[in-house]
Coordinates of C-alpha atoms and ligand atoms in Angstrom, one line a residue:
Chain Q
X1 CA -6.4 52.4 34.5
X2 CA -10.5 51.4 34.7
X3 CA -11.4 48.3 33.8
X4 CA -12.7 49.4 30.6
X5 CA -9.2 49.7 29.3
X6 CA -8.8 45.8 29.8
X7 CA -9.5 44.2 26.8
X8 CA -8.9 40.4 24.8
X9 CA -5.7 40.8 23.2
X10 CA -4.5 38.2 20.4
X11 CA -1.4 36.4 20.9
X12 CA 0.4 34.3 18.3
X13 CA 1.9 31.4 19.5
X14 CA 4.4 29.4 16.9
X15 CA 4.8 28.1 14.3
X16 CA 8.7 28.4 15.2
X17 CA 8.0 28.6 18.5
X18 CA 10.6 26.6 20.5
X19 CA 7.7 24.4 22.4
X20 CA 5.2 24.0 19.9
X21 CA 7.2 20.8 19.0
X22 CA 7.4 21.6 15.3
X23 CA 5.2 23.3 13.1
X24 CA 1.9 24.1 14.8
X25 CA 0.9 27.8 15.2
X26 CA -1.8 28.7 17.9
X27 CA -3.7 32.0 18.2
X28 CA -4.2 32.6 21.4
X29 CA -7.1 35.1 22.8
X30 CA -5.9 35.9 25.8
X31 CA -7.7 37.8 29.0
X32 CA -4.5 39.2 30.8
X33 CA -2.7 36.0 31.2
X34 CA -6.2 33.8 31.1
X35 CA -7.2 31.7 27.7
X36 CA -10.1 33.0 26.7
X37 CA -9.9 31.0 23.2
X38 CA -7.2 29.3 21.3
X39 CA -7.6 28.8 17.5
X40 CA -4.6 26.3 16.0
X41 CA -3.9 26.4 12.7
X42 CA -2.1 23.5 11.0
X43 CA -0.9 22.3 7.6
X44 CA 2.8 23.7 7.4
X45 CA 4.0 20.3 7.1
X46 CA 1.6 19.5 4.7
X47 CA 2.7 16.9 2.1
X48 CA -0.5 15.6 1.2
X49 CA 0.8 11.9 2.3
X50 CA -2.8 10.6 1.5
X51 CA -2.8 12.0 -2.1
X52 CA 0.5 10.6 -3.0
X53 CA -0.5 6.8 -2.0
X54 CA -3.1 6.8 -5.1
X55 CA -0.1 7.2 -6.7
X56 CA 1.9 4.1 -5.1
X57 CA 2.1 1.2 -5.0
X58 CA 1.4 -1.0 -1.8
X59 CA 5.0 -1.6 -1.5
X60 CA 6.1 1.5 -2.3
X61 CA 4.1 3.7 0.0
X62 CA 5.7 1.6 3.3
X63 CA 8.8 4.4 3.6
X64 CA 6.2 6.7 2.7
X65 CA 4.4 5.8 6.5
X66 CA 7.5 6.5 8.1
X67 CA 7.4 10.0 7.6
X68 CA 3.9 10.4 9.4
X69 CA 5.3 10.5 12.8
X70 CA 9.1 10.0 12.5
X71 CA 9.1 9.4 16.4
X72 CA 7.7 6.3 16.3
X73 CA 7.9 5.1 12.4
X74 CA 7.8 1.5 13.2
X75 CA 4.6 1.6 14.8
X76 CA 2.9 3.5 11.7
X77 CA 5.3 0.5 9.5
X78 CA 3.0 -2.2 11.9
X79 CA -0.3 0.1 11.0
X80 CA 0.1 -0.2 7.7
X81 CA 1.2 -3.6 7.6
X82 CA -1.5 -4.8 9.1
X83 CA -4.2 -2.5 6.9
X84 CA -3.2 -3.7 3.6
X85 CA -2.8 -7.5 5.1
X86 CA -6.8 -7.1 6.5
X87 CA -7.9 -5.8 3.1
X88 CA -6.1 -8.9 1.5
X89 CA -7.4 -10.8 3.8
X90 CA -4.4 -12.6 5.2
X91 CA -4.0 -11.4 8.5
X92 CA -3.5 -14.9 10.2
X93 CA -1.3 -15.9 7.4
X94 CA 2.2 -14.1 8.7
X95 CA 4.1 -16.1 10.1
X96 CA 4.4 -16.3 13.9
X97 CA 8.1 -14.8 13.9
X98 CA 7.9 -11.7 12.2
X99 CA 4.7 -11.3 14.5
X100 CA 6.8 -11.4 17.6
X101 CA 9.4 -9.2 15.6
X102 CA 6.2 -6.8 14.8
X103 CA 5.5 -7.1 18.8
X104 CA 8.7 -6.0 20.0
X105 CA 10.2 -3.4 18.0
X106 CA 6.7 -1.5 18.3
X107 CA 7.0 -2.0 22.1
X108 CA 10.8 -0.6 21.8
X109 CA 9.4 2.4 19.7
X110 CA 6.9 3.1 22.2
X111 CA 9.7 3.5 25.2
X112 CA 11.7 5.7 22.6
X113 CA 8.6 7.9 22.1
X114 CA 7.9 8.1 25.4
X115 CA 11.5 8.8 26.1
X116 CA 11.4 11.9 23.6
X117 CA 8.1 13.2 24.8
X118 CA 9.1 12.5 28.6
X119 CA 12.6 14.4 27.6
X120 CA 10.7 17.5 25.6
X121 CA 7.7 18.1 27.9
X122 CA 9.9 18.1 30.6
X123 CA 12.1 20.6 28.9
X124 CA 9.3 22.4 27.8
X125 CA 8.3 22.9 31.6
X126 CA 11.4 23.7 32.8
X127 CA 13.4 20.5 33.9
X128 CA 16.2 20.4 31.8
X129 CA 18.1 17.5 33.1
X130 CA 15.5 14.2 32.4
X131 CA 16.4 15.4 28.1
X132 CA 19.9 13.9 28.7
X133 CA 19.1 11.1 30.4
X134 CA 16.3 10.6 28.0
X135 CA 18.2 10.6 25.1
X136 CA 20.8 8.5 26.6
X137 CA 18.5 5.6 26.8
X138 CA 16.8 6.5 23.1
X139 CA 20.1 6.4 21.7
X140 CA 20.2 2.4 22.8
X141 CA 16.8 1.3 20.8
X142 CA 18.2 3.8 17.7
X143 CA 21.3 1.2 17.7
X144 CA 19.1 -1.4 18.0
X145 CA 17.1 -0.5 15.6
X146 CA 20.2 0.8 13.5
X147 CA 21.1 -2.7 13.7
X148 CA 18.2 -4.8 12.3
X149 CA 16.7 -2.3 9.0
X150 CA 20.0 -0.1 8.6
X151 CA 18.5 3.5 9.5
X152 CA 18.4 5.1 12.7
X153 CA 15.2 7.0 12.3
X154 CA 12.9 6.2 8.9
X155 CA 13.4 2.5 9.0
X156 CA 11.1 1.1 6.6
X157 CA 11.3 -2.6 8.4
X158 CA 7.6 -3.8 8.8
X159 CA 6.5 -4.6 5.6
X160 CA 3.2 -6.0 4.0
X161 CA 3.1 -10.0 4.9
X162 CA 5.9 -9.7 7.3
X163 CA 9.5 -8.2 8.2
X164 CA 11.7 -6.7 6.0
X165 CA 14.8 -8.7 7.5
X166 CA 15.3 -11.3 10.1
X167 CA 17.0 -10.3 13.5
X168 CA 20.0 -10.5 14.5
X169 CA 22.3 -12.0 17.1
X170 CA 23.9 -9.3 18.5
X171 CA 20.4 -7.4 18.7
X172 CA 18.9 -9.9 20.6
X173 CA 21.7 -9.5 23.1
X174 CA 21.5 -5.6 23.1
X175 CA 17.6 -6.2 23.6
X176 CA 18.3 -8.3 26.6
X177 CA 20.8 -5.8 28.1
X178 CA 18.2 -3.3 27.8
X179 CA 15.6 -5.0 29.3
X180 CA 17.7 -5.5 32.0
X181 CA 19.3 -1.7 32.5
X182 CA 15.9 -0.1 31.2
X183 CA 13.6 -0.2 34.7
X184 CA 17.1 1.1 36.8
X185 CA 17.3 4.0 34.4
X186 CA 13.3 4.5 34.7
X187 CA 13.7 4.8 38.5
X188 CA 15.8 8.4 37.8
X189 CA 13.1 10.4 35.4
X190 CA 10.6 9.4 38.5
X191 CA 13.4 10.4 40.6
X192 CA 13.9 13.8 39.3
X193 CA 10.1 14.2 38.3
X194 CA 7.1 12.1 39.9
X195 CA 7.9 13.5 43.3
X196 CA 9.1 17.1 42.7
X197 CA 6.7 20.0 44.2
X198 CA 7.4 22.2 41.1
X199 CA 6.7 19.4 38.7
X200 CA 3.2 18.9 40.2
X201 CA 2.9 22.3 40.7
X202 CA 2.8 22.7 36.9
X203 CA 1.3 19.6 35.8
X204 CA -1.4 19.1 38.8
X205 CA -4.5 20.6 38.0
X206 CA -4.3 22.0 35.2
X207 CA -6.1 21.2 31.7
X208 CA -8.4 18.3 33.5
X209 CA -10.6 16.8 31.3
X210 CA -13.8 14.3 32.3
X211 CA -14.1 11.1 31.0
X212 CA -17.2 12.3 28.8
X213 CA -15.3 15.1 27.1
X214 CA -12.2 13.1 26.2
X215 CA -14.8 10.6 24.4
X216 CA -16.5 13.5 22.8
X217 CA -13.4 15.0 21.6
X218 CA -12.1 11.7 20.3
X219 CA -9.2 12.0 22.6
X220 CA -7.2 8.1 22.1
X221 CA -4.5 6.7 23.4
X222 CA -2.5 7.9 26.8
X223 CA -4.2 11.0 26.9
X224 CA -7.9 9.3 27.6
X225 CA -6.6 6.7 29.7
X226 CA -5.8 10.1 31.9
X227 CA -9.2 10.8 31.9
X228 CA -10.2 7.8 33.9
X229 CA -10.9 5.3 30.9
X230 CA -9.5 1.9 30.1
X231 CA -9.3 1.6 26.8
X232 CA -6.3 0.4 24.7
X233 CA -6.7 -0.9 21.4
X234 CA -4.1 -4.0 22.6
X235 CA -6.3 -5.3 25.0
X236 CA -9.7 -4.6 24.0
X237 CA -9.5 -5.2 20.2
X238 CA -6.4 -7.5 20.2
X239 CA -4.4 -7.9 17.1
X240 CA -0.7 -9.4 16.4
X241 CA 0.0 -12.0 19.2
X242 CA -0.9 -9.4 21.9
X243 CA -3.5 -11.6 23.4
X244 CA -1.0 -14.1 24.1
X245 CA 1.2 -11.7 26.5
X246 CA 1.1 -10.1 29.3
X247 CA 0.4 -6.6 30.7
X248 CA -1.6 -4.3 32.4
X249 CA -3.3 -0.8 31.1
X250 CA -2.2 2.0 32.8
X251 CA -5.2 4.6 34.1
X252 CA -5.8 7.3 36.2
X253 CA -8.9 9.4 37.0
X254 CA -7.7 13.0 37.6
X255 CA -7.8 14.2 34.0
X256 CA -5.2 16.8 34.3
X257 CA -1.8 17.0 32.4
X258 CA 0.1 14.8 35.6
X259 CA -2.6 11.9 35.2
X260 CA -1.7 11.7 31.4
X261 CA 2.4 11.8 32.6
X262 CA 1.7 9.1 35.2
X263 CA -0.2 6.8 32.5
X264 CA 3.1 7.5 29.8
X265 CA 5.2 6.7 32.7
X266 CA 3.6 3.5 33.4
X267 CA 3.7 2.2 29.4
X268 CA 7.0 2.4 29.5
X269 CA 7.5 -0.1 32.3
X270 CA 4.9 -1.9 30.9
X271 CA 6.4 -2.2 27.4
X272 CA 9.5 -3.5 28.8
X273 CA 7.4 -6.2 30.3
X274 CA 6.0 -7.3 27.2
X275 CA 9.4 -6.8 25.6
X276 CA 10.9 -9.4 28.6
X277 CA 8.3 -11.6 28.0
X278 CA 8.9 -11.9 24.1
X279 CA 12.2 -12.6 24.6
X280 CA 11.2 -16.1 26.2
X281 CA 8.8 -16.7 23.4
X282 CA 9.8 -15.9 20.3
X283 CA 9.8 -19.0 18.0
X284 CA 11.8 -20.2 15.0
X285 CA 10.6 -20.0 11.6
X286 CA 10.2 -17.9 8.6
X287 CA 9.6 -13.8 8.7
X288 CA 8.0 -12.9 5.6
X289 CA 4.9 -14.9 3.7
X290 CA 5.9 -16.4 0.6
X291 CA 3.5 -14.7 -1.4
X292 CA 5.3 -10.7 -0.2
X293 CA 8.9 -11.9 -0.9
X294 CA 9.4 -9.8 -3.9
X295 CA 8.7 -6.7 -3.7
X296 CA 8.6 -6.1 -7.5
X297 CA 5.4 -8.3 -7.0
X298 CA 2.5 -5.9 -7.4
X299 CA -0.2 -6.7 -4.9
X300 CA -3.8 -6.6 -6.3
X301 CA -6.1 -6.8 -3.4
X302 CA -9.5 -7.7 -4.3
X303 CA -12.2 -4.4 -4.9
X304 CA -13.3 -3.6 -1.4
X305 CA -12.7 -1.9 1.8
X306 CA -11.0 -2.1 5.2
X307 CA -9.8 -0.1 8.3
X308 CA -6.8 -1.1 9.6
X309 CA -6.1 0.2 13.5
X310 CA -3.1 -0.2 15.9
X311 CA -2.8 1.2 19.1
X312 CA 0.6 3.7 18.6
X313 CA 2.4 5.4 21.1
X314 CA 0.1 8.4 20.5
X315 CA -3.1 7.2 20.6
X316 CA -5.4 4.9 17.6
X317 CA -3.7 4.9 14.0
X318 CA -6.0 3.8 11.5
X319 CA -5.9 3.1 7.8
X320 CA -8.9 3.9 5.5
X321 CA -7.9 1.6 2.6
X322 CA -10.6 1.4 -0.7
X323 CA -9.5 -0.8 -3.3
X324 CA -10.5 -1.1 -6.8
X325 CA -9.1 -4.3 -7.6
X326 CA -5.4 -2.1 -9.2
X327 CA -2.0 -2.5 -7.8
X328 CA -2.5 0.9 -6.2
X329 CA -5.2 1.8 -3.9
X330 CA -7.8 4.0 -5.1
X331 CA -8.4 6.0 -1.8
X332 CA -6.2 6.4 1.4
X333 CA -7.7 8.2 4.9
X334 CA -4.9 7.8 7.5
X335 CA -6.8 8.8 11.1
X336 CA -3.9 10.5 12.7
X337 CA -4.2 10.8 16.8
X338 CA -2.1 14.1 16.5
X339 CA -4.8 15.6 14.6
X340 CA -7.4 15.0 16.8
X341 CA -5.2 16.1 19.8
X342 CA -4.6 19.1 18.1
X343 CA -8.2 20.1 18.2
X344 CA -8.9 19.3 21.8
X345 CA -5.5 22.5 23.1
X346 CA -7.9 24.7 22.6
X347 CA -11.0 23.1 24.9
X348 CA -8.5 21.7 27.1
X349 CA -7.0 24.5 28.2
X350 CA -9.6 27.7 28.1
X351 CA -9.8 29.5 31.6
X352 CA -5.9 28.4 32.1
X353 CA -2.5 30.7 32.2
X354 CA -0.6 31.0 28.4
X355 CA 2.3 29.4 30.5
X356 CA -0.1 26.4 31.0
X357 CA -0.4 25.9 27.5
X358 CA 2.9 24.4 27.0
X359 CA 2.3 21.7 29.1
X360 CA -1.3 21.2 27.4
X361 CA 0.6 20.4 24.1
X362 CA 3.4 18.5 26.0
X363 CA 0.8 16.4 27.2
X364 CA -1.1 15.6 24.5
X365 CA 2.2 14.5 22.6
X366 CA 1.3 16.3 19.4
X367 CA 4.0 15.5 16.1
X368 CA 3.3 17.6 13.3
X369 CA 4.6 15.0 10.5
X370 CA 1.6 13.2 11.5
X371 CA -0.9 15.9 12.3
X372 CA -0.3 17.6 8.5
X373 CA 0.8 14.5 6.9
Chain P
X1 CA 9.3 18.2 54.7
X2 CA 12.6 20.0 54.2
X3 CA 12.5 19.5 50.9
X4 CA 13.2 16.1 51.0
X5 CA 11.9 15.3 46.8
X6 CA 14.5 18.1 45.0
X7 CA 17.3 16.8 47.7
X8 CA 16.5 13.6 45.9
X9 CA 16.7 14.8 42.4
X10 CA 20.3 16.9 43.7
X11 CA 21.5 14.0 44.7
X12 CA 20.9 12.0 41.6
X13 CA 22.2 14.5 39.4
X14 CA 25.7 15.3 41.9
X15 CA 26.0 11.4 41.0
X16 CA 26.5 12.0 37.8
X17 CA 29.0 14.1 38.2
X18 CA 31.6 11.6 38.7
X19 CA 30.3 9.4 35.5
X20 CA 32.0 9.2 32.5
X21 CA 30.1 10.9 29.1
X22 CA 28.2 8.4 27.5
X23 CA 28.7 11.2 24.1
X24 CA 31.0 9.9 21.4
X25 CA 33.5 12.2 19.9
X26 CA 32.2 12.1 16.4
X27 CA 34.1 13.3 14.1
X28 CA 37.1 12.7 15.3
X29 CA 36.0 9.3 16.3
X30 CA 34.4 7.3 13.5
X31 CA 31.2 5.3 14.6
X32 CA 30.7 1.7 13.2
X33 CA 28.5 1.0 11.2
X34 CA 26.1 -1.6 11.6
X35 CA 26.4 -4.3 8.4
X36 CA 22.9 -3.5 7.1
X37 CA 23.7 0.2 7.3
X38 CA 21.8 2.0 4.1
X39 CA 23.7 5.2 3.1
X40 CA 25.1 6.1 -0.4
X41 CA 24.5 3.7 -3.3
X42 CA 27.3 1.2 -5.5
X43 CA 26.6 0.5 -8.5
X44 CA 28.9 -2.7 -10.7
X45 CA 27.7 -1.8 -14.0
X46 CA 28.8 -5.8 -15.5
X47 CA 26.5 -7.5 -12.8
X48 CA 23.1 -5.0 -14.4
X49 CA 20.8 -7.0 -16.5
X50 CA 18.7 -3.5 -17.6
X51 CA 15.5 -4.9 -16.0
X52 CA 14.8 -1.5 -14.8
X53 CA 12.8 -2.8 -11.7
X54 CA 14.8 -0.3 -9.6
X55 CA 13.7 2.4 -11.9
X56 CA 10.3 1.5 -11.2
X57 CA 10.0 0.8 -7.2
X58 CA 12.3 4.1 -6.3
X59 CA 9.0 6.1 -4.8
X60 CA 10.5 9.3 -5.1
X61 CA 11.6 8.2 -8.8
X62 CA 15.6 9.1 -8.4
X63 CA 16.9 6.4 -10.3
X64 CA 17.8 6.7 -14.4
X65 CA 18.7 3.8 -16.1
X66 CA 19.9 4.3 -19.6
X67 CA 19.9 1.7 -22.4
X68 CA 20.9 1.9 -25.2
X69 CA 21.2 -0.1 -28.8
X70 CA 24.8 -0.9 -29.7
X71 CA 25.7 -1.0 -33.5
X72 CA 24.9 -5.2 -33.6
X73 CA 21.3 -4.4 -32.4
X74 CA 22.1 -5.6 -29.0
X75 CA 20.8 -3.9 -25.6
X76 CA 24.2 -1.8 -24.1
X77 CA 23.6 -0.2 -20.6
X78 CA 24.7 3.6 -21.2
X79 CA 24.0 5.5 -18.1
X80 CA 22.9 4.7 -14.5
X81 CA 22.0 8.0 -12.4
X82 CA 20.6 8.6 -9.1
X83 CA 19.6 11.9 -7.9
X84 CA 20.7 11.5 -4.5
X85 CA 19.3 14.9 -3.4
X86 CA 16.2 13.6 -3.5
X87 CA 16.7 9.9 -2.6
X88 CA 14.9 8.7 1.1
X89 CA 17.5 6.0 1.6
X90 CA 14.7 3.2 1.5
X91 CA 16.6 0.7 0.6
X92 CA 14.1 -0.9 -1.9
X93 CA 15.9 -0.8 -5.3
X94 CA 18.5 -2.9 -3.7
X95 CA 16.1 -5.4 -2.6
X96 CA 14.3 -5.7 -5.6
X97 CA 17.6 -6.3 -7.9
X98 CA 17.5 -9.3 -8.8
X99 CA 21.3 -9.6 -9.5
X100 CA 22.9 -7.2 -6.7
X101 CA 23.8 -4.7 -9.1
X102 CA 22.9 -1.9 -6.7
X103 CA 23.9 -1.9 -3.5
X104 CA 24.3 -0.1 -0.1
X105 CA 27.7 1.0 1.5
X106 CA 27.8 2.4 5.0
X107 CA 30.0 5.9 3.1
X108 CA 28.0 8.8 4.9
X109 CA 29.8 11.8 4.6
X110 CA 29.1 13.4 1.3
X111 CA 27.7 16.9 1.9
X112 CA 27.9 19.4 0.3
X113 CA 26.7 22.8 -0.2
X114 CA 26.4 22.8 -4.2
X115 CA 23.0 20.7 -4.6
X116 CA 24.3 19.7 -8.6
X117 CA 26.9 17.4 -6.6
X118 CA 24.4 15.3 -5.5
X119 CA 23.5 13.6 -9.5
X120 CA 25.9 10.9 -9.1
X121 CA 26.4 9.2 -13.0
X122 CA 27.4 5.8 -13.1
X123 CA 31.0 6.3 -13.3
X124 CA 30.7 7.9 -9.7
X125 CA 28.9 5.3 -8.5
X126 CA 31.1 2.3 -9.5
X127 CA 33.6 3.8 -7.0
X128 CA 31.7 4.5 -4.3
X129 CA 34.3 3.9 -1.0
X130 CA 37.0 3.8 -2.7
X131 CA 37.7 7.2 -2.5
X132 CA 37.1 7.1 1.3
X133 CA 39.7 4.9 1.6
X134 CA 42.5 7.1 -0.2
X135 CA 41.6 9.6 2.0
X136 CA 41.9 7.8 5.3
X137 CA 45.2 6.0 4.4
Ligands
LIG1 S1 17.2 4.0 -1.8 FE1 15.0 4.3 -2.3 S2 14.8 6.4 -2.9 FE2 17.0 5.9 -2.9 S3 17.4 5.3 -5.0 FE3 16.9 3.4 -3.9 S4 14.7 3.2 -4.2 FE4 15.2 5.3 -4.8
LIG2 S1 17.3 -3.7 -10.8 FE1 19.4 -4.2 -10.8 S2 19.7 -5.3 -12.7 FE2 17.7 -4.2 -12.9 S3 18.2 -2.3 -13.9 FE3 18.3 -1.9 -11.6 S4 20.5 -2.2 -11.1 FE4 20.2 -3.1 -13.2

C-alpha cells in the first residue's frame, strides 16, 4: 500500500451510540485512528423548551425546567427560581428556610450528578464496577428526594418565592445518615479509580486544554476549573446563603480529562461539607413568601429584563428572562452548559485516538435534555 | 510496584463479595411509598366546586372538566377526564384545588400497551385504589 492510498475517512459516531450519553451524533474525520475534525450535530431531543415558556405561565413552566437536564432537575428548579424572583425583584424576600432547603437539596443533586457521571464515564472507559457502587449511593438522595416533592426524578420542588413543601422529619434523619456514610463510600470510587495505572493511562494526557482556550470556548463549571481557573459562580458571585457557608473550590492545572475527574471528585466531598454544615444551621420559619402561596396566582412582573445564573453541577445555568409586564414572559434564553460543552469535543480532542473521544464527552458531562432543550 | 493500586481495587471488590445486595426484589416485593408520593390521580366528584383552576394550571393541558346546566338552571358537574398518557405527574392541579377534589395516590402500576386506556373518565377516577386493593386481598 503507498501512502497515497491513505486517506481522511468519515466516521459516524451516535446518535444511538452506547457512550454518546443520549442523543448526540458526532462525525468524525478520522486520519487512521487520529481526529483530524469532529463535526457534532445536535437537536434530536429538541422540544423547543424556550418556545413553549411564551406560552406559560411562571408557575407553570417550573416542571417544564426539570426536563432540561433530568440529572440534576433541582438545580435548574433553584435556576429558575431565582431568575423569575431577580426580575420581580424579590430576591432577599424568601425566607431564610426554604433558602437553606434551596442550599441543600442542590448540594445533594450535585453528588447524585456526579455520582451518575462518575458511574457512566467510568463505564464508558472501561471500569465497570464504580456504576454499582455509584448508583448504590444515588439511589439514597432519589429516597430522599422521593421523600420531600413525591418523585424520584422530575421533582418540581423549588418554586418561585420559595419551596414547594416543607421537609420532613425522617428526611432530615436520612440526610444526616448520609452525611455520615457518604465520605466512607467516596473513599472506594478513589479506591478503584484515582490510583489505577489504566485509569490514568486513559484519562492522563489526553484532551488538555489551556486556561486561555477553555475561556475562549466558554467552557464553565468543572470542566474549566480543570484548566487551572478558579472560578465558581458560588464563590465569586454568591447567591442563596452561600456566602454564609463554608467550602473550598476545587482546581487543578493539567487541563486534560483526569484534572476535570480530580476537580468532580473533589465537589463531591465538598458538597457534603456544605450539606454537614447546613444541617447545624438551618433555622425555623416559613418556606414559601406569602405573596407565591397560590399558585393560581398569576405573577405579573414589571416590563423589564434580567439574567438569572446558578452554578449547576454542569457548569453556569442562566435564564434570559424579558418581561412585558403579562403573566407570561415574553422571551425566554436558557444558557445551557451542555451546549457550550458540546462545541468545545471537537477542539478538545483533534490530533487524539477515536477511543479518546469517549472520555472527551465523559469528561465534559454533556446531557442532551439540556443541550437540545 | 507490583501492582500495588489494582491489588487495591481487587481487594475492595473481593469485599464485596461477602455483602449482602443492597437490590430490592421489586415486583415481588412492594416498595413503600413515601406519603407525598404523586402517581395516578382521585378524583371525589361531591367535594368539586367546577372552578376549573386545574383545567387551567395543567401545563400539558390533560385535564377536562365538564359542566353542565341541569334542568333548574343550576351548574351540574358532568364529566371530569384526564388524559393520563400525556400527564407529567407535576402535581400542580392538586395544589391549586382549593377544596381537595383532586388528589394524589401512591397506585403506580397501570400500564398498558393500548394507549386509549390511559383517558381515565370520572367514574374511573373516583375509584382509584380501590381496585388495587381487591386484587391484593
Ligand atoms: S399532575 Fe400535572 S400534568 Fe398531570 S393532570 Fe395534574 S396538572 Fe396536569
Ligand atoms: S380545581 Fe378542584 S374544585 Fe376546581 S374544578 Fe378542579 S377539581 Fe374541581
Amino acid at each position: 500500500m503507498s501512502s497515497s492510498d491513505i486517506r481522511t475517512v468519515e466516521l459516524n459516531m451516535g446518535p444511538q451510540h452506547p457512550s454518546t450519553h443520549g442523543v448526540l451524533r458526532l462525525i468524525l474525520r478520522i486520519n487512521g485512528e487520529k481526529i483530524e475534525n469532529i463535526f457534532p450535530r445536535v437537536g434530536y431531543l429538541h422540544r423547543g423548551i424556550e418556545k413553549l415558556a411564551e406560552n406559560m405561565t411562571y408557575q407553570q413552566f417550573t416542571p417544564v425546567t426539570d426536563r432540561l437536564d433530568y440529572v440534576y432537575s433541582m438545580n435548574n428548579n433553584f435556576a429558575y427560581a431565582s431568575s423569575v424572583e431577580k426580575l420581580l425583584g424579590v430576591t432577599d424576600q424568601v425566607p431564610e428556610r426554604a433558602q437553606y432547603i434551596r442550599v441543600i437539596v442542590a448540594e445533594l443533586d450535585r453528588i447524585a450528578n456526579h455520582l451518575v457521571w462518575l458511574a457512566t464515564h467510568a463505564l464508558d472507559i472501561g471500569a465497570m464496577t464504580p456504576y454499582f457502587y455509584c448508583m448504590r449511593e444515588r439511589e439514597l438522595i432519589l429516597d430522599m428526594f422521593e421523600e420531600i416533592s413525591g418523585a424520584r426524578l422530575l421533582y418540581n420542588y423549588v418554586r418561585i418565592g420559595g419551596v414547594a413543601k416543607d421537609i420532613t422529619p425522617r428526611f432530615t434523619d436520612m440526610l444526616k445518615e448520609f452525611v455520615k456514610i457518604f465520605p466512607k463510600r467516596w473513599k472506594e470510587y478513589d479506591t478503584l479509580l484515582t490510583k489505577n495505572r489504566i485509569w490514568m493511562k486513559r484519562t492522563k494526557d489526553v484532551a488538555v486544554i489551556s486556561t486561555e482556550d477553555a475561556i475562549n470556548w466558554g467552557l464553565s463549571g468543572p470542566s474549566l476549573r480543570g484548566s487551572n481557573m478558579e472560578w465558581d459562580l458560588r464563590k465569586k458571585k454568591p447567591y442563596s446563603v452561600y456566602p454564609e457557608l463554608e467550602f473550598d473550590i476545587p482546581y487543578y492545572s493539567e487541563g486534560d480529562v483526569y484534572a476535570r475527574y480530580l476537580v468532580r471528585m473533589e465537589e463531591m466531598l465538598q458538597s457534603n461539607r456544605i450539606l454537614e454544615q447546613c444541617i447545624e444551621k438551618i433555622p425555623d420559619g416559613p418556606t414559601m413568601m406569602d405573596d407565591f402561596k397560590k399558585v393560581s396566582k398569576p405573577i405579573k412582573p414589571p416590563a423589564g429584563e434580567a439574567y438569572g445564573y446558578n452554578e449547576v453541577p454542569g457548569g453556569e445555568l442562566g435564564f434570559y428572562i424579558v418581561s412585558e409586564g403579562k403573566n407570561k414572559p415574553h422571551r425566554m434564553k436558557i444558557r445551557a452548559p451542555s451546549f457550550v460543552h458540546a462545541y468545545a469535543i471537537p477542539f478538545a480532542s483533534k490530533g487524539y485516538l477515536i477511543s479518546d473521544v469517549v472520555a472527551v464527552i465523559g469528561s465534559f458531562d454533556v446531557v442532551f435534555g439540556e443541550c437540545d432543550r | 510496584m507490583f501492582f500495588n493500586d489494582l491489588r487495591k481495587g481487587f481487594a475492595l471488590t473481593f469485599k464485596y463479595l461477602f455483602k449482602k445486595p443492597v437490590t430490592e426484589n421489586y415486583p415481588y416485593e412492594k416498595i413503600e411509598m413515601p406519603e407525598r408520593a404523586r402517581w395516578l390521580h382521585r378524583f371525589y366528584p361531591d367535594k368539586c366546586i367546577m372552578c376549573k383552576l386545574c383545567e387551567n394550571i395543567c401545563p400539558p393541558k390533560c385535564i377536562a372538566v365538564g359542566i353542565g346546566k341541569n334542568p333548574e338552571g343550576k351548574r351540574e358537574l358532568r364529566g371530569y377526564d384526564i388524559k393520563i398518557d400525556r400527564c407529567i405527574f407535576c402535581g400542580l392541579c392538586v395544589e391549586v384545588c382549593p377544596t381537595k377534589a383532586i388528589t394524589m395516590t401512591d397506585v403506580h402500576e397501570f400500564a398498558d400497551s393500548n394507549r386509549n386506556k390511559f383517558h381515565f373518565n370520572m367514574e374511573q377516577l373516583s375509584h382509584t385504589g380501590e381496585e388495587e386493593q381487591k386484587k391484593v386481598g
